[in-house]
mmCIF file of C-alpha atoms in Angstrom:
data_model
loop_
_atom_site.group_PDB
_atom_site.id
_atom_site.type_symbol
_atom_site.label_atom_id
_atom_site.label_comp_id
_atom_site.label_asym_id
_atom_site.label_seq_id
_atom_site.Cartn_x
_atom_site.Cartn_y
_atom_site.Cartn_z
ATOM 1 C CA MET A 1 -12.440 1.399 5.073
ATOM 2 C CA PRO A 2 -10.179 3.201 7.568
ATOM 3 C CA THR A 3 -7.319 5.057 5.929
ATOM 4 C CA PRO A 4 -3.986 3.248 6.483
ATOM 5 C CA PRO A 5 -1.623 5.374 8.597
ATOM 6 C CA TYR A 6 1.048 5.171 5.866
ATOM 7 C CA TYR A 7 -1.239 6.480 3.085
ATOM 8 C CA TRP A 8 0.117 9.666 1.458
ATOM 9 C CA LEU A 9 -2.291 12.241 0.084
ATOM 10 C CA ALA A 10 -1.958 13.387 -3.507
ATOM 11 C CA ALA A 11 -3.873 15.220 -6.241
ATOM 12 C CA ASN A 12 -7.509 14.108 -6.771
ATOM 13 C CA ASP A 13 -7.866 12.555 -3.318
ATOM 14 C CA GLU A 14 -11.010 13.755 -1.553
ATOM 15 C CA ILE A 15 -10.806 14.890 2.082
ATOM 16 C CA VAL A 16 -13.790 15.251 4.412
ATOM 17 C CA ILE A 17 -13.194 17.870 7.114
ATOM 18 C CA GLY A 18 -15.671 17.999 9.981
ATOM 19 C CA VAL A 19 -15.716 20.704 12.666
ATOM 20 C CA TYR A 20 -17.947 19.899 15.624
ATOM 21 C CA GLY A 21 -18.610 21.049 19.162
ATOM 22 C CA TYR A 22 -19.166 24.784 19.752
ATOM 23 C CA SER A 23 -19.021 25.252 15.948
ATOM 24 C CA GLU A 24 -20.503 22.820 13.430
ATOM 25 C CA VAL A 25 -19.454 22.662 9.768
ATOM 26 C CA GLN A 26 -18.407 20.052 7.251
ATOM 27 C CA HIS A 27 -16.431 20.382 4.010
ATOM 28 C CA THR A 28 -15.770 17.803 1.300
ATOM 29 C CA LEU A 29 -12.740 18.976 -0.664
ATOM 30 C CA LYS A 30 -10.532 17.620 -3.445
ATOM 31 C CA VAL A 31 -6.771 17.937 -3.430
ATOM 32 C CA THR A 32 -5.848 20.188 -6.350
ATOM 33 C CA PRO A 33 -3.177 19.229 -8.926
ATOM 34 C CA GLU A 34 -0.874 21.635 -7.048
ATOM 35 C CA GLY A 35 -1.410 19.687 -3.800
ATOM 36 C CA TYR A 36 -3.747 22.068 -1.915
ATOM 37 C CA VAL A 37 -7.196 21.817 -0.373
ATOM 38 C CA ARG A 38 -9.082 25.092 -0.488
ATOM 39 C CA ILE A 39 -11.031 25.476 2.750
ATOM 40 C CA PRO A 40 -13.879 28.049 2.603
ATOM 41 C CA ASN A 41 -13.161 31.244 4.581
ATOM 42 C CA LEU A 42 -9.599 30.081 5.162
ATOM 43 C CA GLY A 43 -7.828 29.547 1.857
ATOM 44 C CA PRO A 44 -5.484 26.867 0.514
ATOM 45 C CA VAL A 45 -3.708 24.395 2.792
ATOM 46 C CA TYR A 46 -0.895 22.295 1.315
ATOM 47 C CA VAL A 47 -1.392 18.562 1.994
ATOM 48 C CA ASN A 48 0.376 16.795 -0.874
ATOM 49 C CA GLY A 49 2.665 14.007 0.396
ATOM 50 C CA LEU A 50 1.297 14.156 3.962
ATOM 51 C CA THR A 51 -0.188 11.201 5.816
ATOM 52 C CA MET A 52 -3.736 11.625 7.095
ATOM 53 C CA GLU A 53 -2.428 12.257 10.622
ATOM 54 C CA GLU A 54 -0.025 14.942 9.393
ATOM 55 C CA ALA A 55 -2.759 16.506 7.253
ATOM 56 C CA LYS A 56 -5.146 16.592 10.226
ATOM 57 C CA THR A 57 -2.521 18.353 12.366
ATOM 58 C CA ARG A 58 -1.859 20.970 9.682
ATOM 59 C CA ILE A 59 -5.538 21.549 8.862
ATOM 60 C CA THR A 60 -6.477 21.808 12.561
ATOM 61 C CA LYS A 61 -3.749 24.395 13.129
ATOM 62 C CA GLN A 62 -5.032 26.473 10.201
ATOM 63 C CA LEU A 63 -8.686 26.150 11.254
ATOM 64 C CA ALA A 64 -7.822 27.362 14.756
ATOM 65 C CA SER A 65 -7.279 30.816 13.258
ATOM 66 C CA ILE A 66 -10.988 31.118 12.378
ATOM 67 C CA TYR A 67 -12.544 28.823 15.015
ATOM 68 C CA GLY A 68 -11.396 30.019 18.431
ATOM 69 C CA GLY A 69 -13.097 27.058 20.109
ATOM 70 C CA ILE A 70 -10.392 24.717 18.783
ATOM 71 C CA SER A 71 -7.737 26.374 20.945
ATOM 72 C CA ALA A 72 -10.233 26.678 23.831
ATOM 73 C CA GLY A 73 -10.919 22.936 23.677
ATOM 74 C CA ASN A 74 -14.668 23.080 22.993
ATOM 75 C CA THR A 75 -14.452 22.605 19.211
ATOM 76 C CA PHE A 76 -12.898 19.596 17.511
ATOM 77 C CA VAL A 77 -11.731 18.693 14.029
ATOM 78 C CA GLN A 78 -12.103 15.373 12.259
ATOM 79 C CA VAL A 79 -10.336 14.689 8.952
ATOM 80 C CA SER A 80 -11.031 11.561 6.920
ATOM 81 C CA LEU A 81 -10.601 10.299 3.390
ATOM 82 C CA GLY A 82 -13.577 10.482 1.052
ATOM 83 C CA SER A 83 -13.243 9.059 -2.433
ATOM 84 C CA ILE A 84 -9.763 7.997 -3.494
ATOM 85 C CA ARG A 85 -7.816 8.527 -6.687
ATOM 86 C CA SER A 86 -6.720 5.872 -9.162
ATOM 87 C CA ILE A 87 -3.081 5.135 -9.903
ATOM 88 C CA ARG A 88 -1.269 3.327 -12.710
ATOM 89 C CA VAL A 89 1.362 0.701 -11.924
ATOM 90 C CA LEU A 90 3.484 -1.416 -14.253
ATOM 91 C CA LEU A 91 3.967 -5.146 -13.663
ATOM 92 C CA ILE A 92 6.930 -6.686 -15.478
ATOM 93 C CA GLY A 93 9.011 -9.843 -15.492
ATOM 94 C CA GLU A 94 7.861 -13.416 -14.925
ATOM 95 C CA ILE A 95 4.181 -12.689 -14.445
ATOM 96 C CA GLU A 96 1.025 -14.194 -15.927
ATOM 97 C CA ARG A 97 -0.362 -10.964 -17.426
ATOM 98 C CA PRO A 98 2.372 -8.302 -17.480
ATOM 99 C CA GLY A 99 1.376 -4.759 -18.338
ATOM 100 C CA SER A 100 0.074 -1.477 -17.011
ATOM 101 C CA TYR A 101 -2.832 -1.589 -14.544
ATOM 102 C CA THR A 102 -5.126 1.095 -13.146
ATOM 103 C CA ILE A 103 -5.874 0.306 -9.505
ATOM 104 C CA PRO A 104 -7.177 2.210 -6.439
ATOM 105 C CA SER A 105 -4.583 4.246 -4.581
ATOM 106 C CA LEU A 106 -5.098 2.125 -1.441
ATOM 107 C CA ALA A 107 -3.936 -1.010 -3.301
ATOM 108 C CA THR A 108 -0.899 -2.932 -2.059
ATOM 109 C CA VAL A 109 1.647 -5.173 -3.793
ATOM 110 C CA ALA A 110 -0.525 -8.203 -3.002
ATOM 111 C CA ASN A 111 -3.552 -6.560 -4.669
ATOM 112 C CA ALA A 112 -1.579 -5.766 -7.819
ATOM 113 C CA LEU A 113 -0.226 -9.322 -8.033
ATOM 114 C CA TYR A 114 -3.761 -10.664 -7.684
ATOM 115 C CA VAL A 115 -5.210 -8.652 -10.585
ATOM 116 C CA SER A 116 -2.257 -9.547 -12.847
ATOM 117 C CA GLY A 117 -2.483 -13.288 -12.188
ATOM 118 C CA GLY A 118 0.646 -13.504 -10.044
ATOM 119 C CA PRO A 119 3.998 -15.123 -10.920
ATOM 120 C CA ASN A 120 4.042 -17.439 -13.943
ATOM 121 C CA GLU A 121 5.675 -20.881 -14.204
ATOM 122 C CA ASN A 122 9.185 -19.403 -14.031
ATOM 123 C CA GLY A 123 8.359 -16.570 -11.650
ATOM 124 C CA SER A 124 9.680 -16.228 -8.131
ATOM 125 C CA PHE A 125 7.284 -16.092 -5.195
ATOM 126 C CA ARG A 126 10.165 -15.053 -2.930
ATOM 127 C CA ASN A 127 11.824 -12.197 -4.840
ATOM 128 C CA ILE A 128 9.269 -9.617 -5.973
ATOM 129 C CA GLN A 129 10.646 -6.089 -6.170
ATOM 130 C CA VAL A 130 8.875 -2.744 -5.974
ATOM 131 C CA ILE A 131 10.767 -0.045 -7.874
ATOM 132 C CA ARG A 132 9.930 3.635 -7.338
ATOM 133 C CA ASN A 133 11.699 6.471 -9.168
ATOM 134 C CA GLY A 134 14.389 4.059 -10.301
ATOM 135 C CA GLN A 135 15.129 2.783 -6.782
ATOM 136 C CA GLN A 136 14.191 -0.601 -5.343
ATOM 137 C CA ILE A 137 12.280 0.202 -2.152
ATOM 138 C CA VAL A 138 11.088 -3.213 -0.947
ATOM 139 C CA THR A 139 11.363 -6.929 -1.724
ATOM 140 C CA PHE A 140 8.104 -8.803 -1.193
ATOM 141 C CA ASP A 141 7.997 -12.515 -0.250
ATOM 142 C CA LEU A 142 4.647 -14.122 -1.071
ATOM 143 C CA TYR A 143 5.473 -17.153 1.107
ATOM 144 C CA ASP A 144 5.257 -14.933 4.210
ATOM 145 C CA PHE A 145 1.669 -14.159 3.214
ATOM 146 C CA LEU A 146 0.651 -17.602 1.920
ATOM 147 C CA SER A 147 2.051 -19.551 4.885
ATOM 148 C CA ASN A 148 1.660 -17.101 7.778
ATOM 149 C CA GLY A 149 -0.742 -14.410 6.565
ATOM 150 C CA ASP A 150 2.092 -11.940 7.137
ATOM 151 C CA LEU A 151 1.788 -8.741 5.084
ATOM 152 C CA THR A 152 4.354 -6.656 6.976
ATOM 153 C CA ASN A 153 6.541 -6.375 3.879
ATOM 154 C CA THR A 154 3.755 -5.155 1.632
ATOM 155 C CA ILE A 155 3.347 -1.439 0.965
ATOM 156 C CA VAL A 156 0.679 0.853 -0.427
ATOM 157 C CA LEU A 157 1.602 1.511 -4.036
ATOM 158 C CA GLN A 158 2.074 4.927 -5.587
ATOM 159 C CA ASP A 159 1.452 6.175 -9.115
ATOM 160 C CA GLN A 160 4.027 4.897 -11.641
ATOM 161 C CA ASP A 161 5.436 2.221 -9.311
ATOM 162 C CA ILE A 162 6.979 -0.800 -11.045
ATOM 163 C CA ILE A 163 6.509 -4.324 -9.687
ATOM 164 C CA LYS A 164 9.110 -6.748 -11.028
ATOM 165 C CA VAL A 165 8.751 -10.504 -10.590
ATOM 166 C CA ASN A 166 12.182 -12.107 -10.997
ATOM 167 C CA PRO A 167 12.838 -15.679 -12.203
ATOM 168 C CA TYR A 168 13.125 -18.275 -9.449
ATOM 169 C CA GLN A 169 16.614 -19.334 -8.353
ATOM 170 C CA MET A 170 16.081 -22.610 -6.477
ATOM 171 C CA ARG A 171 13.207 -25.050 -6.143
ATOM 172 C CA VAL A 172 12.848 -28.158 -3.994
ATOM 173 C CA GLU A 173 10.350 -30.958 -4.571
ATOM 174 C CA LEU A 174 8.910 -32.710 -1.527
ATOM 175 C CA THR A 175 7.115 -36.034 -1.976
ATOM 176 C CA GLY A 176 5.966 -38.820 0.306
ATOM 177 C CA GLU A 177 4.436 -38.630 3.764
ATOM 178 C CA ILE A 178 4.013 -34.870 4.128
ATOM 179 C CA LYS A 179 0.820 -32.874 4.281
ATOM 180 C CA ARG A 180 1.338 -30.823 1.116
ATOM 181 C CA PRO A 181 3.568 -32.630 -1.408
ATOM 182 C CA ALA A 182 4.629 -29.981 -3.920
ATOM 183 C CA ILE A 183 7.483 -28.034 -5.442
ATOM 184 C CA PHE A 184 8.627 -25.243 -3.135
ATOM 185 C CA GLU A 185 10.854 -22.275 -3.814
ATOM 186 C CA ALA A 186 13.758 -21.942 -1.409
ATOM 187 C CA LYS A 187 16.138 -19.164 -0.470
ATOM 188 C CA GLU A 188 19.862 -19.859 -0.147
ATOM 189 C CA SER A 189 19.742 -19.316 3.614
ATOM 190 C CA GLU A 190 16.895 -21.789 4.210
ATOM 191 C CA THR A 191 17.211 -25.367 5.448
ATOM 192 C CA LEU A 192 15.152 -28.487 4.832
ATOM 193 C CA GLN A 193 13.204 -27.691 8.024
ATOM 194 C CA ASN A 194 12.000 -24.406 6.509
ATOM 195 C CA ILE A 195 10.664 -26.249 3.465
ATOM 196 C CA LEU A 196 9.007 -28.902 5.654
ATOM 197 C CA ASN A 197 7.263 -26.085 7.520
ATOM 198 C CA TYR A 198 5.923 -24.682 4.231
ATOM 199 C CA ALA A 199 4.679 -28.180 3.411
ATOM 200 C CA GLY A 200 2.756 -28.394 6.692
ATOM 201 C CA GLY A 201 5.046 -30.985 8.290
ATOM 202 C CA TYR A 202 5.104 -34.761 8.185
#
């Protein structure tokens, strides 16, 4: 799959570097534990914490010192992600199967919730926190995804991230002549119309 633009490189990721045009060569390299890729005839290039676009810019600049055609415009560089590393994340709180999970480094909050069974009977679908290095970095609302297919609030997880599913605060039961009679979780700022929309309307 294409590498997401917000994916950060780290140790054990594999990078495929292709040089084509006037010069032709391809390298498949792993990011070392120190955060470098060691390019033959060039030496180490530090890529840890860079996005793929930033890594391509840095690698291209370094390669230009040994491939003059890059500066001349007749040689081009392509950088892509090969195999990806695994990460461990911790899921805690009101969740069906809390615990530590090993998942691919391209996994998002939604992926992690799926493998852990999602919120349990008391779990909130609206207040799911991602905690990184002791700081809450995003609050994920599953209703945005379930009702609109909106994943703008999801993020690619990093090693040792914590996903906390909080208890629900407010629930509203809709019965009668609506398309999806059910119990819905509501936020304090929402009105009855919001809940009717989640239920598909009259």
